[in-house]
Amino acid sequence: MPFKARPKQREVLKYSGGKMGVSAVPGSGKTVTLSALAAKLVAGSSLEDDQEVLIVTLVNSAVDNFAAQVAGFLAERRLLPHLGYRVRTLHGLAHDVVRERPGLVGLSDDFQIVDEREAGRILQTAAEAWLNGHPDLLNDFLAADLDDRQEQWVRRDHWPELVRNVAYSLIRQAKDWQLSPVELHDHLDEAPQALPLAEMGWAIYADYQRALAYRGAVDFDDLIRLALEALQLDDELLERLRHKWPYVLEDEAQDSSRLQQEILALLAGTGSPANSEGSGNWVRVGDPNQAIYETFTTASPEHLREFLKRRDVEGRELPNSGRSTQSIIDLANYLIDWTERKHPVEAVRGALTPPYIEPTPPGDPQPNPLDDSGQVHVVGKKFTPQEEIRAVADSIARWLPDHEGQTVAVLVPRNRRGFQVVNELKRREVEYVELLRSTRTTRETAGALGNVINYLADPVSSTKLARVYRVWRRDDRENSEMEERLTAVADALRRCDRVEDFLWPRLGRDWMEAIRLSDEFLGMREHLEEFRGLVRRWQEATLLPIDQLILTLAQDLFEEPADLAIAHKLAVVLERVAERHPDWRLPELTEELAVIARNERRFLGLGDEDTRFDPERHKGKVVVATVHKAKGLEWDRVYLMSVNNYNFPAGLPHDSYISEKWFVRDSLNLQAEGLAQLRAAVGQPEGAPQDRSSHYEESAATQQARLDYAAERMRLLYVGITRAKRDLIMTWNSGRRGDQQPAVPFIALETFWEKRKVVRR
């Protein structure tokens, strides 16, 4: 359908130059509007042959979406697509800048960029080294009531991860403030008070950066920091890039960091974001109410809010949304109003602010769905976690048969909860699609391949051979009759003293004797003969490159196209890993697959995460997603689960917080305390939000972190509500220990909705 701009969208499209800030509500068509504006500027702004309109967005999937939409608008104008504009994520843009002159920022021409997995491995090594060298330095932060057994358990299983997370937060913040380890050390030397967490962060930061330098590499945060440094150091480079990109259009500006803002301000020729110098062309589009990535990142919606208030910025709004029914719009708008006026914690009242969502005007090509207030349910009933899953699954089972042409999603606050929902849907044989940290299919495919390769790396292990057998027969696990036989065979394989006698017996020896299988299962000889043939073939295939080995295994293990497609992608990933690490053998490559199977690394699965996920492609199937993953998407029917005071705390004393660990004294949030110590050592760099004291006082940062987190979770709840087009069902549960309560905003929404239903009667 051709794009027909609404009146408010037309106001944005009138832009011809200068600074403009656009506040866009959910479903307002900001992406298509920004794409149409880019095409207009390409077509009508007399760009020179070497100039482009630069579009910067948040994630890779949005890059493809923007590029396709701009190309479509240009084709309508009979212009060549893919000319006159460039779409980049911030990391992609930073890479473009640094590649112009790597030597300027101390990098070689062939510098490498480590991915999240490799960076995490390096950081973990640095954190463990620090812990080994300072085993008692953080004793003061342990809870006093831990017994000896608990303390040993915490030190072994929990302390390393917490130290790593604290260090990671400090390192990211230091890089956002453009502080090297040496500069940070100088600040700490001058600090008037003891700052043990910041000292720890500095030591791990220094080791981490040395490890990167040894590899001739940078991480993603370095890339952004060095891009800004290059622009600040080289006036000629800056002027050349300003000429190349005379217009800068920024999407999802509510999630920008200080460094992102500084880079784009320089490229747009507007001077520093903190002042009004310069008159460059910079359009920033976003929604502060959808800023949901702030916790322990360097992003902040305050950057966009301050930009929108500036006198030299032309302010625009996109308040019209055709996504949802009026009832769902009313619920979302009430959440904004209640937050601003009635939230019990005054410091959280700024979490959500107008503009309110308005329906589309008459004659709009995307009219709002017909309203039916009976399709909104804020369910106040108390569920246990398992009862809530069963209730949602029961509801889906009743609804789905009559609505196979519609879309439906279950939105959860955390991946683990999503996995539990998926297990229930699978048990009921309900078709589902995962939009979680990694899909169940990806995890199981990676796990199956990983178990086989793990055995091939240690082919004399009977335990690993038994595990391979269970992988081979995994589809028979649901069959109770087969399960007894499979268990017996697996146990026999596990007891095998010499695996080679089973697989490669000497002449005249019966391979069945090697596993001593009970007489009642001797009829499985043919079945085991097939298994032996496969394992022998796989052993011979270990001479192949890793990608070919993966594909060989996949042909024997999988039949479903989805499994085979994921195996192909895994083969490509491991081929690249092997190229980067030519000394790696099967044990190291097995570990890489295990990482994917355990969800420790974001793995791009079957394309839905590589490109923009389209709910319309999955009608009649249940999409299970975190609320974070659902941002930017919409479904006819949405179940919003687990809205309790743990997942959506309000900042009240009885709420609990995921970052406050049970084994840390006084409920201290060590990540927040570490950042506060860093701030105390460094002060507030120019351009950073001036809302924190530079003097460190223990626990103050923990209290502030509660408020910040509560505000972010209010916005996350708003995002969840606004994913629904026609039907919305909200539920809560009492948590694992049974002591959780419905979230305070949930109670407010339930009260509002019950009163509204009474009035409408």
mmCIF file with all atom_site columns, N, CA, C and O in Angstrom, residues 641-657:
data_model
loop_
_atom_site.group_PDB
_atom_site.id
_atom_site.type_symbol
_atom_site.label_atom_id
_atom_site.label_alt_id
_atom_site.label_comp_id
_atom_site.label_asym_id
_atom_site.label_entity_id
_atom_site.label_seq_id
_atom_site.pdbx_PDB_ins_code
_atom_site.Cartn_x
_atom_site.Cartn_y
_atom_site.Cartn_z
_atom_site.occupancy
_atom_site.B_iso_or_equiv
_atom_site.pdbx_formal_charge
_atom_site.auth_seq_id
_atom_site.auth_comp_id
_atom_site.auth_asym_id
_atom_site.auth_atom_id
_atom_site.pdbx_PDB_model_num
ATOM 1  N N  . MET A 1 641 ? 2.687  -11.443 30.906 1.00 0.00 ? 641 MET A N  1
ATOM 2  C CA . MET A 1 641 ? 2.748  -12.298 32.088 1.00 0.00 ? 641 MET A CA 1
ATOM 3  C C  . MET A 1 641 ? 3.677  -11.757 33.177 1.00 0.00 ? 641 MET A C  1
ATOM 4  O O  . MET A 1 641 ? 4.531  -10.916 32.937 1.00 0.00 ? 641 MET A O  1
ATOM 5  N N  . SER A 1 642 ? 3.480  -12.296 34.374 1.00 0.00 ? 642 SER A N  1
ATOM 6  C CA . SER A 1 642 ? 4.407  -12.128 35.507 1.00 0.00 ? 642 SER A CA 1
ATOM 7  C C  . SER A 1 642 ? 4.590  -10.673 35.912 1.00 0.00 ? 642 SER A C  1
ATOM 8  O O  . SER A 1 642 ? 5.698  -10.231 36.217 1.00 0.00 ? 642 SER A O  1
ATOM 9  N N  . VAL A 1 643 ? 3.484  -9.930  35.939 1.00 0.00 ? 643 VAL A N  1
ATOM 10 C CA . VAL A 1 643 ? 3.559  -8.507  36.295 1.00 0.00 ? 643 VAL A CA 1
ATOM 11 C C  . VAL A 1 643 ? 3.469  -8.385  37.819 1.00 0.00 ? 643 VAL A C  1
ATOM 12 O O  . VAL A 1 643 ? 2.489  -7.887  38.379 1.00 0.00 ? 643 VAL A O  1
ATOM 13 N N  . ASN A 1 644 ? 4.512  -8.868  38.500 1.00 0.00 ? 644 ASN A N  1
ATOM 14 C CA . ASN A 1 644 ? 4.553  -8.779  39.964 1.00 0.00 ? 644 ASN A CA 1
ATOM 15 C C  . ASN A 1 644 ? 5.621  -7.781  40.407 1.00 0.00 ? 644 ASN A C  1
ATOM 16 O O  . ASN A 1 644 ? 6.299  -7.162  39.590 1.00 0.00 ? 644 ASN A O  1
ATOM 17 N N  . ASN A 1 645 ? 5.760  -7.635  41.718 1.00 0.00 ? 645 ASN A N  1
ATOM 18 C CA . ASN A 1 645 ? 6.649  -6.588  42.228 1.00 0.00 ? 645 ASN A CA 1
ATOM 19 C C  . ASN A 1 645 ? 8.122  -6.983  42.223 1.00 0.00 ? 645 ASN A C  1
ATOM 20 O O  . ASN A 1 645 ? 8.966  -6.209  42.677 1.00 0.00 ? 645 ASN A O  1
ATOM 21 N N  . TYR A 1 646 ? 8.443  -8.175  41.692 1.00 0.00 ? 646 TYR A N  1
ATOM 22 C CA . TYR A 1 646 ? 9.839  -8.520  41.448 1.00 0.00 ? 646 TYR A CA 1
ATOM 23 C C  . TYR A 1 646 ? 10.232 -8.123  40.031 1.00 0.00 ? 646 TYR A C  1
ATOM 24 O O  . TYR A 1 646 ? 11.283 -7.523  39.818 1.00 0.00 ? 646 TYR A O  1
ATOM 25 N N  . ASN A 1 647 ? 9.391  -8.445  39.077 1.00 0.00 ? 647 ASN A N  1
ATOM 26 C CA . ASN A 1 647 ? 9.690  -8.106  37.685 1.00 0.00 ? 647 ASN A CA 1
ATOM 27 C C  . ASN A 1 647 ? 9.410  -6.644  37.363 1.00 0.00 ? 647 ASN A C  1
ATOM 28 O O  . ASN A 1 647 ? 10.043 -6.080  36.465 1.00 0.00 ? 647 ASN A O  1
ATOM 29 N N  . PHE A 1 648 ? 8.477  -6.032  38.104 1.00 0.00 ? 648 PHE A N  1
ATOM 30 C CA . PHE A 1 648 ? 8.131  -4.633  37.866 1.00 0.00 ? 648 PHE A CA 1
ATOM 31 C C  . PHE A 1 648 ? 8.039  -3.899  39.203 1.00 0.00 ? 648 PHE A C  1
ATOM 32 O O  . PHE A 1 648 ? 6.968  -3.460  39.617 1.00 0.00 ? 648 PHE A O  1
ATOM 33 N N  . PRO A 1 649 ? 9.157  -3.757  39.921 1.00 0.00 ? 649 PRO A N  1
ATOM 34 C CA . PRO A 1 649 ? 9.123  -3.074  41.218 1.00 0.00 ? 649 PRO A CA 1
ATOM 35 C C  . PRO A 1 649 ? 8.814  -1.592  41.050 1.00 0.00 ? 649 PRO A C  1
ATOM 36 O O  . PRO A 1 649 ? 9.074  -1.007  40.001 1.00 0.00 ? 649 PRO A O  1
ATOM 37 N N  . ALA A 1 650 ? 8.257  -1.015  42.101 1.00 0.00 ? 650 ALA A N  1
ATOM 38 C CA . ALA A 1 650 ? 7.876  0.401   42.049 1.00 0.00 ? 650 ALA A CA 1
ATOM 39 C C  . ALA A 1 650 ? 8.836  1.294   42.818 1.00 0.00 ? 650 ALA A C  1
ATOM 40 O O  . ALA A 1 650 ? 8.660  2.513   42.854 1.00 0.00 ? 650 ALA A O  1
ATOM 41 N N  . GLY A 1 651 ? 9.850  0.693   43.448 1.00 0.00 ? 651 GLY A N  1
ATOM 42 C CA . GLY A 1 651 ? 10.768 1.488   44.262 1.00 0.00 ? 651 GLY A CA 1
ATOM 43 C C  . GLY A 1 651 ? 10.339 1.580   45.710 1.00 0.00 ? 651 GLY A C  1
ATOM 44 O O  . GLY A 1 651 ? 10.840 2.424   46.461 1.00 0.00 ? 651 GLY A O  1
ATOM 45 N N  . LEU A 1 652 ? 9.425  0.707   46.128 1.00 0.00 ? 652 LEU A N  1
ATOM 46 C CA . LEU A 1 652 ? 8.929  0.698   47.500 1.00 0.00 ? 652 LEU A CA 1
ATOM 47 C C  . LEU A 1 652 ? 9.759  -0.256  48.362 1.00 0.00 ? 652 LEU A C  1
ATOM 48 O O  . LEU A 1 652 ? 10.397 -1.177  47.839 1.00 0.00 ? 652 LEU A O  1
ATOM 49 N N  . PRO A 1 653 ? 9.744  -0.088  49.675 1.00 0.00 ? 653 PRO A N  1
ATOM 50 C CA . PRO A 1 653 ? 10.612 -0.900  50.553 1.00 0.00 ? 653 PRO A CA 1
ATOM 51 C C  . PRO A 1 653 ? 10.377 -2.400  50.439 1.00 0.00 ? 653 PRO A C  1
ATOM 52 O O  . PRO A 1 653 ? 11.318 -3.183  50.601 1.00 0.00 ? 653 PRO A O  1
ATOM 53 N N  . HIS A 1 654 ? 9.138  -2.843  50.178 1.00 0.00 ? 654 HIS A N  1
ATOM 54 C CA . HIS A 1 654 ? 8.872  -4.292  50.160 1.00 0.00 ? 654 HIS A CA 1
ATOM 55 C C  . HIS A 1 654 ? 9.201  -4.933  48.811 1.00 0.00 ? 654 HIS A C  1
ATOM 56 O O  . HIS A 1 654 ? 9.101  -6.148  48.673 1.00 0.00 ? 654 HIS A O  1
ATOM 57 N N  . ASP A 1 655 ? 9.578  -4.144  47.825 1.00 0.00 ? 655 ASP A N  1
ATOM 58 C CA . ASP A 1 655 ? 9.937  -4.701  46.524 1.00 0.00 ? 655 ASP A CA 1
ATOM 59 C C  . ASP A 1 655 ? 11.314 -5.354  46.591 1.00 0.00 ? 655 ASP A C  1
ATOM 60 O O  . ASP A 1 655 ? 12.126 -5.045  47.469 1.00 0.00 ? 655 ASP A O  1
ATOM 61 N N  . SER A 1 656 ? 11.567 -6.264  45.665 1.00 0.00 ? 656 SER A N  1
ATOM 62 C CA . SER A 1 656 ? 12.884 -6.897  45.581 1.00 0.00 ? 656 SER A CA 1
ATOM 63 C C  . SER A 1 656 ? 13.474 -6.625  44.207 1.00 0.00 ? 656 SER A C  1
ATOM 64 O O  . SER A 1 656 ? 12.749 -6.360  43.248 1.00 0.00 ? 656 SER A O  1
ATOM 65 N N  . TYR A 1 657 ? 14.817 -6.729  44.114 1.00 0.00 ? 657 TYR A N  1
ATOM 66 C CA . TYR A 1 657 ? 15.516 -6.267  42.922 1.00 0.00 ? 657 TYR A CA 1
ATOM 67 C C  . TYR A 1 657 ? 16.545 -7.302  42.497 1.00 0.00 ? 657 TYR A C  1
ATOM 68 O O  . TYR A 1 657 ? 17.322 -7.796  43.316 1.00 0.00 ? 657 TYR A O  1
#
